Coordinates of C-alpha atoms and ligand atoms in Angstrom, one line a residue:
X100 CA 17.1 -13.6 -20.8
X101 CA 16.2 -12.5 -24.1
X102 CA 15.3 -8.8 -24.4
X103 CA 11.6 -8.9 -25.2
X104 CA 10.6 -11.0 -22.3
X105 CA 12.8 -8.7 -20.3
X106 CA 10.5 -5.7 -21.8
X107 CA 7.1 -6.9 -21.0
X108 CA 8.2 -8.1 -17.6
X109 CA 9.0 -4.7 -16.5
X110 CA 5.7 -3.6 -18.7
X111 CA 3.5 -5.7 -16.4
X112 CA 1.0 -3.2 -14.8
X113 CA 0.9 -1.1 -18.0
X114 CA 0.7 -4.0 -20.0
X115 CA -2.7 -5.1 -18.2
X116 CA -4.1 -1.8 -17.9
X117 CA -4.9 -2.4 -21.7
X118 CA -6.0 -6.5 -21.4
X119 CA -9.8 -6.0 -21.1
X120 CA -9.5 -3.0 -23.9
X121 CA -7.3 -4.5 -26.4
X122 CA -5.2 -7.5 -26.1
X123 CA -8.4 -10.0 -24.9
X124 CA -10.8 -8.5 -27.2
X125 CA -7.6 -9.2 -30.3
X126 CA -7.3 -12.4 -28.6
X127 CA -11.3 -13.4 -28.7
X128 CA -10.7 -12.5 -33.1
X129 CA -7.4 -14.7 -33.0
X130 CA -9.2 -17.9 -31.3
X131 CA -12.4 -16.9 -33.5
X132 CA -10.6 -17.2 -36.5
X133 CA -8.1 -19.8 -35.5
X134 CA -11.3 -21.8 -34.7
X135 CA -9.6 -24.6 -31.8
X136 CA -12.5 -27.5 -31.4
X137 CA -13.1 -29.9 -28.5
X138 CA -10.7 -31.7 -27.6
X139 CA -7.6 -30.1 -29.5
X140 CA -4.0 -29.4 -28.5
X141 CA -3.3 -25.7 -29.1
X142 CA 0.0 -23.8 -28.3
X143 CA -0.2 -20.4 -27.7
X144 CA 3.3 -19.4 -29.1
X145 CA 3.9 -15.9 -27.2
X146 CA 0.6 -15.9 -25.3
X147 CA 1.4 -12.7 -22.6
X148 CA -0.9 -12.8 -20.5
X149 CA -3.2 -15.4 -21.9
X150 CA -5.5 -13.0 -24.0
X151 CA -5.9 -15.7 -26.7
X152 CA -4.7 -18.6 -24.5
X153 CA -8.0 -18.2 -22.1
X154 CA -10.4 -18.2 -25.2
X155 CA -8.8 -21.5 -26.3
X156 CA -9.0 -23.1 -23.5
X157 CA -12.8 -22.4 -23.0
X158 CA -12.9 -24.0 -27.0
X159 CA -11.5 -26.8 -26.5
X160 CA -12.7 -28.0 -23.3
X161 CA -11.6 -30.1 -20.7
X162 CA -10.6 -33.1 -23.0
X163 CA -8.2 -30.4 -24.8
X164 CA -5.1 -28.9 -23.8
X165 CA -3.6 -25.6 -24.3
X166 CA 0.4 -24.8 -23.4
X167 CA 0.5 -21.6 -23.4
X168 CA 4.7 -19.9 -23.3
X169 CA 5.7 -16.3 -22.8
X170 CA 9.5 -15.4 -21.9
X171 CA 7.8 -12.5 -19.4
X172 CA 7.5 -14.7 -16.2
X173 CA 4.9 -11.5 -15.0
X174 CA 2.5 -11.9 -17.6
X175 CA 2.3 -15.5 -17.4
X176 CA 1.8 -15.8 -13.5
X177 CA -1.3 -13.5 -14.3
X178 CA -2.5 -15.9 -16.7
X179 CA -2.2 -18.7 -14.6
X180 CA -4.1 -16.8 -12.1
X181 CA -6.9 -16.3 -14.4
X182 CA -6.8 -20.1 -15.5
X183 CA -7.3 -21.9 -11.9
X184 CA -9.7 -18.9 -11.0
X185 CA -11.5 -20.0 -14.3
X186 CA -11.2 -24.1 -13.1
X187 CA -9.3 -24.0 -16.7
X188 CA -7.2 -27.5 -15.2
X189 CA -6.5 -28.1 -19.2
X190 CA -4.7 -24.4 -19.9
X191 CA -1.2 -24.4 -18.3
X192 CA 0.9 -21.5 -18.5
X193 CA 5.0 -22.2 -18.8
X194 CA 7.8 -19.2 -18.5
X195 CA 10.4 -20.3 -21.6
X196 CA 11.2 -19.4 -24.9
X197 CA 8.7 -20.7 -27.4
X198 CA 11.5 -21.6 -29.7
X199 CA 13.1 -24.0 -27.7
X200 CA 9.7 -25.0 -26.1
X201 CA 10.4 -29.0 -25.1
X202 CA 7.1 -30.1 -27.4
X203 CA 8.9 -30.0 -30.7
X204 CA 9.5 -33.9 -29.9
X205 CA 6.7 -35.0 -27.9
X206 CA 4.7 -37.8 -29.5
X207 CA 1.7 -35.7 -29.5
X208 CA 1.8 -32.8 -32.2
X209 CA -0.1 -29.5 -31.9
X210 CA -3.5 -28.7 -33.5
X211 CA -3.8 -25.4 -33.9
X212 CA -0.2 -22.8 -33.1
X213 CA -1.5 -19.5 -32.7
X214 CA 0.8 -16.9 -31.6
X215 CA -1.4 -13.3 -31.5
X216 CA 0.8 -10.3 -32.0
X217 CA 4.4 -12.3 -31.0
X218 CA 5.8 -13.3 -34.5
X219 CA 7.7 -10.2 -35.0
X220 CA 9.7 -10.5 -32.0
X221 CA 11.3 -14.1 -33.0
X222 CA 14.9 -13.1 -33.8
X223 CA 14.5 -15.2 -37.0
X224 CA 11.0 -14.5 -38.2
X225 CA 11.1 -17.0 -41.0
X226 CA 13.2 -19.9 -39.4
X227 CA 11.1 -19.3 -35.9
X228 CA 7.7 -19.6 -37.6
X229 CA 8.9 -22.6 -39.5
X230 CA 9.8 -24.1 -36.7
X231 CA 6.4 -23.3 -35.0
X232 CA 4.9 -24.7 -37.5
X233 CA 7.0 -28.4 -37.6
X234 CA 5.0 -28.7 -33.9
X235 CA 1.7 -29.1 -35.8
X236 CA 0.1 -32.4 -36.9
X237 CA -0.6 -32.9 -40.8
X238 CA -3.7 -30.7 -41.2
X239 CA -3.2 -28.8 -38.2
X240 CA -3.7 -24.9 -38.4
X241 CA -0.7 -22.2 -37.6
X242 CA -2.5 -18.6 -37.0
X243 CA -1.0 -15.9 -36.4
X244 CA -2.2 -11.9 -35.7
X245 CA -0.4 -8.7 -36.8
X246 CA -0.5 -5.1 -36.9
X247 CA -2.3 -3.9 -40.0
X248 CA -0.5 -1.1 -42.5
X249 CA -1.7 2.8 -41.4
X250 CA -2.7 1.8 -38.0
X251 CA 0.1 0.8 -35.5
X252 CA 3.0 1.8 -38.0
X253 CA 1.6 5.5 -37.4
X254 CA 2.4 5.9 -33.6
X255 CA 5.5 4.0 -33.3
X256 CA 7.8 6.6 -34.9
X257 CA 6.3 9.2 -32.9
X258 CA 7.3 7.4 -30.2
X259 CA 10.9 6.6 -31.0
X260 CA 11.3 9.9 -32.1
X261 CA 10.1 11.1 -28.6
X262 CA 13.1 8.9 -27.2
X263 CA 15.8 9.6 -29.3
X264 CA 16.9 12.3 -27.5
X265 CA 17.6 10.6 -24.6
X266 CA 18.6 7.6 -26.5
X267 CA 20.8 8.5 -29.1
X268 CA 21.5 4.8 -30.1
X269 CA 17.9 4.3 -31.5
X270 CA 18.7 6.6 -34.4
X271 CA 20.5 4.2 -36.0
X272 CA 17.0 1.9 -36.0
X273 CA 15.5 1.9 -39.0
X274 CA 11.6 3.3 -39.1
X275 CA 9.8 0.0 -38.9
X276 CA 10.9 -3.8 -37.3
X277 CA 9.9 -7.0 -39.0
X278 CA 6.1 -6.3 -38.7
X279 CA 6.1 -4.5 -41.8
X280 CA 6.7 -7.6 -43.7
X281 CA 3.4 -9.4 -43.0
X282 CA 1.3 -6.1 -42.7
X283 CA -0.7 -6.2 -45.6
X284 CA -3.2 -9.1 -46.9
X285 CA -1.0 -9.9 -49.9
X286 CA 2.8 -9.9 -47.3
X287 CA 0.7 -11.8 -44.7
X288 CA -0.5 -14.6 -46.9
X289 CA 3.2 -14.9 -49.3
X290 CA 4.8 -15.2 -45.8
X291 CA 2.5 -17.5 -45.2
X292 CA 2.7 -19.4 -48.4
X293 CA 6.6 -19.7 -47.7
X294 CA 5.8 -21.1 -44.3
X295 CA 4.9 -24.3 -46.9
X296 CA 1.2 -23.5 -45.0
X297 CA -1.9 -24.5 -47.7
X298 CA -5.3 -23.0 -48.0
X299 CA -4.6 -19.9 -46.2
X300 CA -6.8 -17.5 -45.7
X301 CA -6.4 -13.8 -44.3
X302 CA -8.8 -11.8 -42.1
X303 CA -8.8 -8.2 -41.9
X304 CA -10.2 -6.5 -38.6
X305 CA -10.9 -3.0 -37.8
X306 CA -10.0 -2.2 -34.5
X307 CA -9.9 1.3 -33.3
X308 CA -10.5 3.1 -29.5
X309 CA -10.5 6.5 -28.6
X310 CA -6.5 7.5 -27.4
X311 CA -6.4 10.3 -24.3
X312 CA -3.0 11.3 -23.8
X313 CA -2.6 10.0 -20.5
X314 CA -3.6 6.7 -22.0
X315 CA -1.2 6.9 -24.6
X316 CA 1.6 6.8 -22.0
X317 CA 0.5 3.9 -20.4
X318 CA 0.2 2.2 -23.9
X319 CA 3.8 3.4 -24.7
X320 CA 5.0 1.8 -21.4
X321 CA 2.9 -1.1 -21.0
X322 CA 4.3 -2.8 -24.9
X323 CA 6.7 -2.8 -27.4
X324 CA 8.1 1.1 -27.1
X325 CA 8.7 0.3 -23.9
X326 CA 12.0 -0.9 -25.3
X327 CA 12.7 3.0 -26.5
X328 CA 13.1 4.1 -22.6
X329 CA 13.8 1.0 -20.7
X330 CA 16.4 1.9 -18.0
X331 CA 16.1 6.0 -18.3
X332 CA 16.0 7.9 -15.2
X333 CA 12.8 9.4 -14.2
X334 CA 13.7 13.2 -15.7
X335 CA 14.6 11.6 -19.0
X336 CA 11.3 9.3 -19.2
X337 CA 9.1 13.0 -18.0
X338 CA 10.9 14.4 -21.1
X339 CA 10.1 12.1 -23.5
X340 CA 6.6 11.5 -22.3
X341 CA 6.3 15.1 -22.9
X342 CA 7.6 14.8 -26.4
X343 CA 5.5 11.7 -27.4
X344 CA 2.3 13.6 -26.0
X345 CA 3.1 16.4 -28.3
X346 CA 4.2 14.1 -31.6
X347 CA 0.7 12.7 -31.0
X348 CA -1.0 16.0 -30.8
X349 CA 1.0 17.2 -34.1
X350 CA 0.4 14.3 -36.1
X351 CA -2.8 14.3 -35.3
X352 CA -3.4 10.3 -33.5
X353 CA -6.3 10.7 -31.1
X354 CA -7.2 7.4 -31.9
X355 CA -5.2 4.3 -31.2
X356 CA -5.5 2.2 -34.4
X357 CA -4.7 -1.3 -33.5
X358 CA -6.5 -2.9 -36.7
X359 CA -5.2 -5.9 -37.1
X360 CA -4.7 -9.1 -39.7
X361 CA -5.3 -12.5 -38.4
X362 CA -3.7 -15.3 -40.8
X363 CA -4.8 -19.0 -41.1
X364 CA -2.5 -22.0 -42.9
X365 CA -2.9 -25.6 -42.7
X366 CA -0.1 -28.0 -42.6
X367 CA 0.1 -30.2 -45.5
X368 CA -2.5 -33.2 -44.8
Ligands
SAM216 C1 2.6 -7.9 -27.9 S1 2.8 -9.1 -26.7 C2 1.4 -10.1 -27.1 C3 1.0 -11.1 -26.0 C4 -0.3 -11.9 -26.2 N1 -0.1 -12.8 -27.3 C5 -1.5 -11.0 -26.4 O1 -2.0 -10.9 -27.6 O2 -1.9 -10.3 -25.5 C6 4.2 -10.1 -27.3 C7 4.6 -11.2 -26.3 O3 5.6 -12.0 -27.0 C8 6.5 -12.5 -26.0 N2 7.7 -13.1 -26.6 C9 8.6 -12.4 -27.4 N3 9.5 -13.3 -27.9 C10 9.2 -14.5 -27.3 C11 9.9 -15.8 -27.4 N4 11.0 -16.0 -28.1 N5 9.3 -16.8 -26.7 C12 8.2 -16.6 -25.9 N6 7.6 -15.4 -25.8 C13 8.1 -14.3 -26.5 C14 6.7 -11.3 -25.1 O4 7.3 -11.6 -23.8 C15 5.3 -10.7 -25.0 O5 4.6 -11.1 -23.9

């Protein structure tokens, strides 16, 4: 299985500790920007646990469909759960890898493609996103959500830095992954603009919460850094939860900063 979906699996219960405070609210801006009517076809490229898939769903309606595909079989049975609690017959949840999801030749094309915080983890963020895009009709929309410069970008390298003592392959890792190419409104709308997407148009949203440091754990665990400490013994993650409590505390992140970008492009009509 690919490594990310492998991740999030095991970041399950941490990962949903944080749903109502941070991925659905993110996911309510995505689908608010992304702007799915009744009736439309959306895929939710890297959907999790549904926290923009959900919020489609209920804008589209019954005479719409949503496909919503994560790799993390975990998150996506707790979507599913929250979709035939919700009567949401129209939203269906599939485990697979949204690159080689089967729609690229169904008859039907796509709407609206919105992936919300899941673009950085394609192995080939240009070739991927192109090819998320190709699923769309003429005219259709591709929006996408990502980590805004000075806010994510700050805890991350406190955290790897609080694993790299137990992990002394991830000093060879450079500082920041592929989210720093689309983390500013001028990145996010050239990348865009390569995508061969027109009239695009890039939202900026603040987004910060209060961070205790038990909190901060659970976020570390329950997302991407999970990666940093996947596999270590129980010693090895008390030390570097120590660590990352203290690189917190030093560079002075109380907050957790998830402001965020959301970008819109329209297919050629
Ligand atoms: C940060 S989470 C965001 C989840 C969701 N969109 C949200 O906003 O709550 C990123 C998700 O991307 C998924 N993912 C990464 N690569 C993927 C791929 N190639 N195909 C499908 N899902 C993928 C991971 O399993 C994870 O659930």
């Amino acid at each position: 299985m690919n490594r990310a979906g492998e991740v999030f699996d095991a970041a399950r219960a941490d990962f949903l500790r944080w749903s109502n405070r941070l991925w659905r609210p993110l996911g309510e801006v995505l689908v608010s920007v992304a702007r799915p009517s009744t009736g439309d076809r959306v895929l939710d490229a890297c959907c999790g646990a549904g926290a923009s898939a959900l919020p489609a769903a209920h804008a589209v309606g019954p005479t719409g469909a949503v496909d919503a595909v994560d790799l993390a079989a975990a998150l996506v049975a707790e979507g599913a759960r929250e979709a035939t609690e919700a009567g949401l017959s129209h939203l269906r949840f599939h485990v697979a890898d949204v690159r080689s999801w089967p729609s690229r030749t169904a008859a039907e094309p796509y709407d609206v493609v919105q992936c919300g915080y899941g673009v950085f983890f394609l192995p080939d963020l240009d070739a991927d996103a192109k090819a998320l895009c190709e699923r769309l009709r003429p005219g259709g929309r591709f929006a996408v959500s990502t980590w805004l410069s000075g806010g994510m970008e700050r805890i991350v390298p406190v955290g790897r830095a609080a694993a790299a003592p137990e992990r002394p392959d991830l000093a060879g890792e450079g500082p920041r992954g592929p989210s720093a190419r689309l983390d500013t409104e001028a990145r996010l709308h050239s990348w865009l603009d390569s995508l061969g997407l027109v009239d695009i148009q890039i939202r900026p949203v603040e987004f910060r919460i209060p961070l205790h440091p038990d909190d901060a754990w659970s976020f570390y665990l329950g997302a991407a850094m999970r990666a940093f400490v996947e596999g270590l013994p129980q010693d090895a993650l008390d030390r570097t939860r120590a660590r990352f409590t203290d690189g917190l505390r030093r560079a002075g992140i109380d907050m957790l900063d998830a402001s965020s970008l959301i970008g819109v492009g329209h297919m050629p009509a």
